[in-house]
Coordinates of C-alpha atoms and ligand atoms in Angstrom, one line a residue:
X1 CA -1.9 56.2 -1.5
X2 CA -4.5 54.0 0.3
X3 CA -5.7 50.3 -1.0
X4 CA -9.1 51.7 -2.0
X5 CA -7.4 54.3 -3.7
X6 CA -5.1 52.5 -5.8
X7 CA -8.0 49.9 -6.4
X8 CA -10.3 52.8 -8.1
X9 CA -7.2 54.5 -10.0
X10 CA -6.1 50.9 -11.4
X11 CA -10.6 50.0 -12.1
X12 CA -10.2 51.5 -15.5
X13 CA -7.2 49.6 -16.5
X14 CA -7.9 46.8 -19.0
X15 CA -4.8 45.1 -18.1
X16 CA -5.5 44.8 -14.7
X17 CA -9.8 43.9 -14.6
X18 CA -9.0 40.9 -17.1
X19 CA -5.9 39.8 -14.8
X20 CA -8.4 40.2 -11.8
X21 CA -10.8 38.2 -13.8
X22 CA -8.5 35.5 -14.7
X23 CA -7.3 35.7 -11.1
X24 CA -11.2 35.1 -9.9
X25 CA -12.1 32.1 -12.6
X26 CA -8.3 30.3 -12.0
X27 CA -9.4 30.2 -7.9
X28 CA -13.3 29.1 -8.3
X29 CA -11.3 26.2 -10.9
X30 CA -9.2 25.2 -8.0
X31 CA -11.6 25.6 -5.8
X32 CA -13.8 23.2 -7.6
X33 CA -11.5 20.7 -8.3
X34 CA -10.6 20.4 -4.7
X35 CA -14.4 20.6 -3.8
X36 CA -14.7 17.4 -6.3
X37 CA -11.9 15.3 -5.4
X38 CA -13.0 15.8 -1.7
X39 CA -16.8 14.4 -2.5
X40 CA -15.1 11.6 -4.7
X41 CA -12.8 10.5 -1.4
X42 CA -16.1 10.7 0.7
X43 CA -18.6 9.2 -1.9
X44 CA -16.1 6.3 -2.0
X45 CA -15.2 5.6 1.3
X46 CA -18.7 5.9 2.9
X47 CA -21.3 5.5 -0.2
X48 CA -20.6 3.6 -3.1
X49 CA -20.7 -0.4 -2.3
X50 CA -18.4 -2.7 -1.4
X51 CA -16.5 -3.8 -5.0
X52 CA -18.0 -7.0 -6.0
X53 CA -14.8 -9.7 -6.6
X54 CA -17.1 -11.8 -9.2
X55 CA -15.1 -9.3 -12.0
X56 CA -11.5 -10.8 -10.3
X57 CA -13.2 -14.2 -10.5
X58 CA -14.3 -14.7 -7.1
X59 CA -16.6 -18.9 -6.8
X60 CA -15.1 -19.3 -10.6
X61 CA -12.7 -21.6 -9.5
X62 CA -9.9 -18.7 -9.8
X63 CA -6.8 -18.6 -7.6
X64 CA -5.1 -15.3 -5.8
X65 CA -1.4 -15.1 -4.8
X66 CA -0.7 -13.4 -1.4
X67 CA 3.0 -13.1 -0.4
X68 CA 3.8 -12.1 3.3
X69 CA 1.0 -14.3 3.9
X70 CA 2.0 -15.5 7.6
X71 CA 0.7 -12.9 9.6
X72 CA -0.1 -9.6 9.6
X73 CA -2.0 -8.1 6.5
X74 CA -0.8 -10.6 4.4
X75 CA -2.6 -13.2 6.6
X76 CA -6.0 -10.9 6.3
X77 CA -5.4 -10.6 2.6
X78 CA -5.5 -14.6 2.5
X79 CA -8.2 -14.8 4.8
X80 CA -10.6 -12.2 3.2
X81 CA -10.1 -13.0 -0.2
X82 CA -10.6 -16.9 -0.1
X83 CA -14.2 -15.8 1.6
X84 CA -14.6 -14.0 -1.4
X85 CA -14.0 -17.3 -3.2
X86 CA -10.9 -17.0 -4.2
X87 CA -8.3 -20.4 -3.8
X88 CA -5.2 -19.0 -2.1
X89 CA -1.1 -19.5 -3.3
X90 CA 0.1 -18.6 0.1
X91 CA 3.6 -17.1 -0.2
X92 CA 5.8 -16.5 2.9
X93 CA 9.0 -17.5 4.7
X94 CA 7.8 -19.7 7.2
X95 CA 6.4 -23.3 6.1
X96 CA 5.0 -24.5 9.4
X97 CA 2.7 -21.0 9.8
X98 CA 1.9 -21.5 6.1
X99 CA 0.7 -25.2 6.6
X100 CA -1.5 -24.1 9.7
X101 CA -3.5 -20.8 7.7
X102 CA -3.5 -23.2 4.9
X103 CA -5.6 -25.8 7.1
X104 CA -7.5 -23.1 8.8
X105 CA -8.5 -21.2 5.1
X106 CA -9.5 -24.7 4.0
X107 CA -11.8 -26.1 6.5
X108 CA -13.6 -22.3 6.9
X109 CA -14.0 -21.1 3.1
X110 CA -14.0 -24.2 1.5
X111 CA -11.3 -23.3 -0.9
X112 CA -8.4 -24.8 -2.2
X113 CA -4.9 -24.0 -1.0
X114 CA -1.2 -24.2 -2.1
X115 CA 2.1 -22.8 0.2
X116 CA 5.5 -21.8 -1.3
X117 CA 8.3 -21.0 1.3
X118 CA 11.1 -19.2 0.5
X119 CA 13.3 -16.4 2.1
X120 CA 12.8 -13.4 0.4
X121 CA 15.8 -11.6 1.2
X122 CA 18.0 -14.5 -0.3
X123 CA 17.3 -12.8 -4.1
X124 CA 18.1 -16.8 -5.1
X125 CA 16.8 -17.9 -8.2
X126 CA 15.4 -21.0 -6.3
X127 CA 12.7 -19.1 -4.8
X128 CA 11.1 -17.5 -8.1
X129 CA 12.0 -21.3 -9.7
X130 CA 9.7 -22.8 -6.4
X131 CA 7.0 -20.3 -6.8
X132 CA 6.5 -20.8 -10.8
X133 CA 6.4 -24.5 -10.2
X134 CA 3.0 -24.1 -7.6
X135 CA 1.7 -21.4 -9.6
X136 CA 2.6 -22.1 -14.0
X137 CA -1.1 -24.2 -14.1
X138 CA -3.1 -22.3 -12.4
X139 CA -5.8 -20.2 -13.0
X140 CA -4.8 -17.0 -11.3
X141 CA -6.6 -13.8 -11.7
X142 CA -5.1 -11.7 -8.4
X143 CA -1.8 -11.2 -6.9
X144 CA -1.2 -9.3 -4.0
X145 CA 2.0 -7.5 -3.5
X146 CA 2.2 -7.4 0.6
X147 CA 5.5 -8.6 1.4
X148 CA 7.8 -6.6 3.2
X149 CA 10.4 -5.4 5.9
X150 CA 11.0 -2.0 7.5
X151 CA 13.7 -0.8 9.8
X152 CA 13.8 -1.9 13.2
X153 CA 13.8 1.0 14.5
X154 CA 14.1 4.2 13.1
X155 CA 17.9 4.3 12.5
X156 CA 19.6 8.0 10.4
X157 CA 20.9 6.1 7.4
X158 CA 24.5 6.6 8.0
X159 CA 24.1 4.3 10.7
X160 CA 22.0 1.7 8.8
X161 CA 23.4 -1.8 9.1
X162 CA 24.2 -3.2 5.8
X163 CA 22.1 -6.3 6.3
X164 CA 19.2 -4.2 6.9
X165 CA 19.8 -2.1 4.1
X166 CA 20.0 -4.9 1.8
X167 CA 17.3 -6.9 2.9
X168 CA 14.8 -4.0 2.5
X169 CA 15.5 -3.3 -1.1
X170 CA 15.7 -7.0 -1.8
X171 CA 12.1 -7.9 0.2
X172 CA 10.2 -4.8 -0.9
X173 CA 11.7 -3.9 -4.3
X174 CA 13.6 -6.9 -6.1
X175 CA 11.4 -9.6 -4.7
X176 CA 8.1 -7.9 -5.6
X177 CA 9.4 -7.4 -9.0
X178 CA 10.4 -10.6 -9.3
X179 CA 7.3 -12.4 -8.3
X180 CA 5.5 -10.2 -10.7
X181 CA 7.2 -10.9 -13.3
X182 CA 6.6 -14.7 -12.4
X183 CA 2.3 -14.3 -11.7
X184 CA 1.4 -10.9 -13.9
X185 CA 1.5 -13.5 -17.5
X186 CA 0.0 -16.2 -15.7
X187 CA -3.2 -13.5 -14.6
X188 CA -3.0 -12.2 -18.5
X189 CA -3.0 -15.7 -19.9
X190 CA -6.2 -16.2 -17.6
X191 CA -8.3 -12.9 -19.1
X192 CA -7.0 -13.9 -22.5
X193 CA -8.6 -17.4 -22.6
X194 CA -11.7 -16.1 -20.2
X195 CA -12.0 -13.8 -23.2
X196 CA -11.8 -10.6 -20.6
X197 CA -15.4 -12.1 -18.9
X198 CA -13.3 -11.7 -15.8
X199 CA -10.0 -9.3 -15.0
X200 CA -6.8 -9.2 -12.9
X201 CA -6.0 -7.4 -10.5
X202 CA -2.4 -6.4 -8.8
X203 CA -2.4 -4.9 -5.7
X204 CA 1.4 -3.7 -4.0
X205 CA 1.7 -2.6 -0.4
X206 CA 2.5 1.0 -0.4
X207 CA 3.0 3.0 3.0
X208 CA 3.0 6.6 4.3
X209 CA 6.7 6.0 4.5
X210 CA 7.1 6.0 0.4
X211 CA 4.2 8.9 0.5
X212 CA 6.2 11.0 2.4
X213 CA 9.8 11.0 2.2
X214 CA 10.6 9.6 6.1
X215 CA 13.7 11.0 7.5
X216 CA 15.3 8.1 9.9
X217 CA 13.5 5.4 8.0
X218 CA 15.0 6.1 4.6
X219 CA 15.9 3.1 2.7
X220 CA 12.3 1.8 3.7
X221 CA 10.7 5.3 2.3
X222 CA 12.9 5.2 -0.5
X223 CA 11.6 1.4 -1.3
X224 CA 8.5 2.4 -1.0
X225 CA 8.4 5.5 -3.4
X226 CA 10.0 3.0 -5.9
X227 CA 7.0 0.9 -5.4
X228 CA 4.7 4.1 -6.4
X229 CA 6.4 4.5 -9.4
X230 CA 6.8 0.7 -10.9
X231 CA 3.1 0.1 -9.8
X232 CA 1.6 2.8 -12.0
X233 CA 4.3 2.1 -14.8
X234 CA 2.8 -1.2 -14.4
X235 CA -1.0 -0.4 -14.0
X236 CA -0.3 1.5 -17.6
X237 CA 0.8 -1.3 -19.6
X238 CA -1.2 -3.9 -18.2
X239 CA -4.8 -2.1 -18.3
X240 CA -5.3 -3.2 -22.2
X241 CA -5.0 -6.5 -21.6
X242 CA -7.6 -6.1 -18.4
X243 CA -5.7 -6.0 -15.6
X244 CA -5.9 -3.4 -13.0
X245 CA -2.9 -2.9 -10.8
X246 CA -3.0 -0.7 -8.1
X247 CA -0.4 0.4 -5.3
X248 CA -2.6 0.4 -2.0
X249 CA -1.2 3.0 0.6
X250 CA -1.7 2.9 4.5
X251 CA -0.8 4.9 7.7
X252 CA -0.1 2.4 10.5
X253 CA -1.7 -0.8 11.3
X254 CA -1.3 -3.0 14.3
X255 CA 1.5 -5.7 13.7
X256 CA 4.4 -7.3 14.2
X257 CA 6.0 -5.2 11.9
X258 CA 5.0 -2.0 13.3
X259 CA 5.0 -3.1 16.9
X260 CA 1.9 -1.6 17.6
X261 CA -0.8 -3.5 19.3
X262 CA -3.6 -1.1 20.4
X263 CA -5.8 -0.2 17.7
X264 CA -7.3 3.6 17.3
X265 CA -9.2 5.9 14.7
X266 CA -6.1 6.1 12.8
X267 CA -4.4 2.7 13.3
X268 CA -6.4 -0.5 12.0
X269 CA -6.0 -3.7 12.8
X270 CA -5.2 -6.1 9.9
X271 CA -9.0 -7.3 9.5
X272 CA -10.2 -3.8 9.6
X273 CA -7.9 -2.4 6.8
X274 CA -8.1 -5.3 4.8
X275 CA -11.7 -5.1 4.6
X276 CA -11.4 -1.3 3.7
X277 CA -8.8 -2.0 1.1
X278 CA -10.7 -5.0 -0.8
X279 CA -14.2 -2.6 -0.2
X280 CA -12.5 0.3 -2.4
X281 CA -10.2 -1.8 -4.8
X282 CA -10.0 0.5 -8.1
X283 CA -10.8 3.6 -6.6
X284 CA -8.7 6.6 -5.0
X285 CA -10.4 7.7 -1.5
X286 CA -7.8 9.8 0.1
X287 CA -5.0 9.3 -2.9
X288 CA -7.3 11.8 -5.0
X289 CA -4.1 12.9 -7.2
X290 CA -2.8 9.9 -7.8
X291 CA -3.3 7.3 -11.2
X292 CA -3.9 3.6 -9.7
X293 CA -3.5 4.5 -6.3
X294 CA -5.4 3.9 -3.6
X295 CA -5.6 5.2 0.1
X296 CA -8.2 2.7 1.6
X297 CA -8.9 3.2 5.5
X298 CA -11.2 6.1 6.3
X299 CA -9.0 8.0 8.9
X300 CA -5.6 7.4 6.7
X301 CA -7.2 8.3 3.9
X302 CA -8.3 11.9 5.2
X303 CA -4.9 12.3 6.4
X304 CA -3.3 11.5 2.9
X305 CA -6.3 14.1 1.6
X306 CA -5.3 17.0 3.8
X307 CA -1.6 16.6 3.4
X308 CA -1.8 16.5 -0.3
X309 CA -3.9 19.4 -0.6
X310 CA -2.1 21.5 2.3
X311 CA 1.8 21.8 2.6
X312 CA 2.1 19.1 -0.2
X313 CA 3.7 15.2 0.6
X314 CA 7.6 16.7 -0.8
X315 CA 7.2 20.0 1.5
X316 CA 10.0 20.9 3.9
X317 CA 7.1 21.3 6.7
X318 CA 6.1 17.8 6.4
X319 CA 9.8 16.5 6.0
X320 CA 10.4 18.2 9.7
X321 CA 7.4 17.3 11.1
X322 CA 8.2 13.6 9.9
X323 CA 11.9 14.0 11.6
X324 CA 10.6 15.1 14.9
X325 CA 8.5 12.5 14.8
X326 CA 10.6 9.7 13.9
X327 CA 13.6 11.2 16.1
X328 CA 10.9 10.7 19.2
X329 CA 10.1 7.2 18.2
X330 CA 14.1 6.1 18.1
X331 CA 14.5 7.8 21.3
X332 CA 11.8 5.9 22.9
X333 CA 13.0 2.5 21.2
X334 CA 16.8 3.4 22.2
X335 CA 15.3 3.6 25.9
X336 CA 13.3 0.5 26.0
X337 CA 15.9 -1.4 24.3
X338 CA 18.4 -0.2 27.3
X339 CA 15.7 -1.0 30.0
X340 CA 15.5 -4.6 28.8
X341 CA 18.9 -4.8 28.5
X342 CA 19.1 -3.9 32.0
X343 CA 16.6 -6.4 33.4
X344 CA 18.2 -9.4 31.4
X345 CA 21.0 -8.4 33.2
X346 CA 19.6 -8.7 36.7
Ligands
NAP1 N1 1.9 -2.5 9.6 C1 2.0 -1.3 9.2 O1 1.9 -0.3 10.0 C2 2.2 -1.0 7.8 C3 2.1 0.3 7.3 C4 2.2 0.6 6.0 C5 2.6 -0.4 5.1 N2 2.8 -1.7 5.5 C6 3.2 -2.7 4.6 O2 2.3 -3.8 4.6 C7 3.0 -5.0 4.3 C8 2.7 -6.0 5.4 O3 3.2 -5.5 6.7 P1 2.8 -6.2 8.1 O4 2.8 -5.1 9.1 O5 1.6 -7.0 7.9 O6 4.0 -7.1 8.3 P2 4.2 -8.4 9.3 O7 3.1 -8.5 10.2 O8 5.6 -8.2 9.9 O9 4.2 -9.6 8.3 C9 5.2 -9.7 7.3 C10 4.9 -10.9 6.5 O10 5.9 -11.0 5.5 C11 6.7 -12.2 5.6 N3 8.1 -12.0 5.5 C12 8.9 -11.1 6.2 N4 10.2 -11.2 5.8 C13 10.2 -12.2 4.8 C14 11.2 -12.7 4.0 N5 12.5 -12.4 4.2 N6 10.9 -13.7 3.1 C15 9.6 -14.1 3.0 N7 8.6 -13.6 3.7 C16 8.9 -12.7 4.6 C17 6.4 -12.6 7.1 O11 6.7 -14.0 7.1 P3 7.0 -14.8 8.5 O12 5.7 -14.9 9.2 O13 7.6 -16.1 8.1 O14 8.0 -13.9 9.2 C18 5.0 -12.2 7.2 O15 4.1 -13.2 6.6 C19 4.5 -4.6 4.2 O16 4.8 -4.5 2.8 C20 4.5 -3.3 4.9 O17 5.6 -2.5 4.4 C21 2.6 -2.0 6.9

């Protein structure tokens, strides 16, 4: 029996026009959705304008908290948010680098500053102790969530060193809680007695490495997916009392931590990213599915987009495609290591 025949023979069958039917409405629905979310990422990233910081308290003498504030995007974050307006708590390991952007954020923004030091990875109460003692009479109305440390280089996780191990989970996970759980009822406390004129905001490094789960990097993905999930726990409880907290997602960016130093159309540099990030705060661009998340730079943000709505972030295509990848970049990092191993030797 041919197609066309088995189409007319089955044409008077009730069953089968309303399943066609339901077939035809269930695809223009998906199709519409998609069509939707995809003018939503674009109407954001290239249309609406740049989020005004007034609402976080921006020239009303309010403070933000930035840890991994050093260098990198941390640095940026600090930068770009106290020409907003904003005095900075700069939070980092590294007190002479602190005292210099400290200087350098004063003189140029006219802003007040305040540095806390600590080592992340110690996990000592000290640190949180330090931090409270800068922070318990301040004004604050905006934490940013950037610290953190990867792998250095991509390493299968039976061969992980314990050190590294450790320090990841204790830098990205129980450090970032911890620090929240120090600034978060200092920001609420601040919309309370502003009488919600103003709100907080919480914004937590996310990467590509928690999107995806990252074969050869995976106590850093695993860190990071944790981060997804605490963040928009988080962003639940503490919208009522007019905070927003959002997990902000990126691809690569030049810096020490990636070891990347040319920038292209999908790699940033700190300034570049930063600006996208604070542009877009509150809305989705290429995290379309996700509650309180947001996938800031243009080019990352199309590539979140078309992953999400193709083989899926938790597919086995984009887990091997991942492996390859990351099996290529150890390979290349095993061979430079050996190369200037070899000319220390000479
Ligand atoms: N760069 C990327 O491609 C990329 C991509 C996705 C997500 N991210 C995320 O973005 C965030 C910032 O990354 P980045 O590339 O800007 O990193 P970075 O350039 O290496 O800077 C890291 C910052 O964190 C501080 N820090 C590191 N370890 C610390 C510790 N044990 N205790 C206290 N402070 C510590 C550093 O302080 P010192 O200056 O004292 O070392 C520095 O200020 C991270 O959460 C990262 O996971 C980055």
């Amino acid at each position: 029996m041919s197609v066309e025949d088995l189409l007319s023979s089955l044409s008077g069958n009730r069953v089968v026009y309303y399943a066609l039917y339901g077939a035809l409405l269930f695809g223009v629905l998906k199709l519409t959705i998609l069509g939707l979310s995809f003018g939503s990422m674009i109407f954001g990233l290239f249309i609406l304008p740049p989020v005004n910081f007034k609402k976080y308290g921006a020239k009303q003498g309010k403070w933000a908290v930035v840890t991994g504030a050093s260098d990198g995007i941390g640095k940026e974050y600090a930068f770009q948010l106290a020409k907003k307006g904003l005095n900075i708590v700069l939070v980092s390991r590294t007190q002479s680098k602190l005292e210099l952007i400290a200087t350098e954020i004063e003189s140029k923004y006219k802003v007040q500053t305040k540095i806390v030091a600590f080592d992340a990875s110690t996990d000592d109460d000290a640190n949180y102790i330090s931090l409270r003692n800068v922070v318990s009479e301040l004004p604050i109305t905006v934490l940013v969530n950037n610290v953190g440390q990867s792998h250095s280089i991509p390493v299968p996780f039976l061969e992980t060193d314990e050190k590294e191990l450790n320090d990841i989970i204790t830098i990205n996970n129980t450090a970032t809680l911890k620090i929240t759980q120090v600034v978060a009822p200092l920001i609420v406390s601040t919309i309370k007695k502003e009488k919600k004129k103003v709100r907080g905001l919480i914004l937590t490094m996310g990467s590509f490495g928690g999107l995806l789960p990252t074969p050869y990097l995976a106590t850093y993905s695993g860190s990071k997916a944790f981060l997804q999930a605490w963040s928009n726990a988080l962003a639940g409880e503490l919208k009522p009392q007019g905070v927003d907290v959002e997990l902000v997602i990126s691809y690569l960016v030049t810096s020490a931590m990636s070891k990347i130093r040319r920038t292209s159309a999908t790699i940033p540099n700190p300034k570049q990213f930063v600006a996208a990030t604070l542009r877009g705060v509150g809305r989705r661009n290429g995290a379309q599915e996700r509650f309180a998340t947001n996938t800031p730079y243009w080019s990352h943000a199309i590539m979140h987009f078309a992953i999400a709505n193709t083989v899926g972030v938790y597919s086995k295509v984009a887990n091997s495609l991942n492996f390859s990848m990351h099996q290529a970049i150890r390979k290349r990092a095993l061979k430079k290591a050996e190369r200037l191993a070899a000319e220390k030797k000479d």
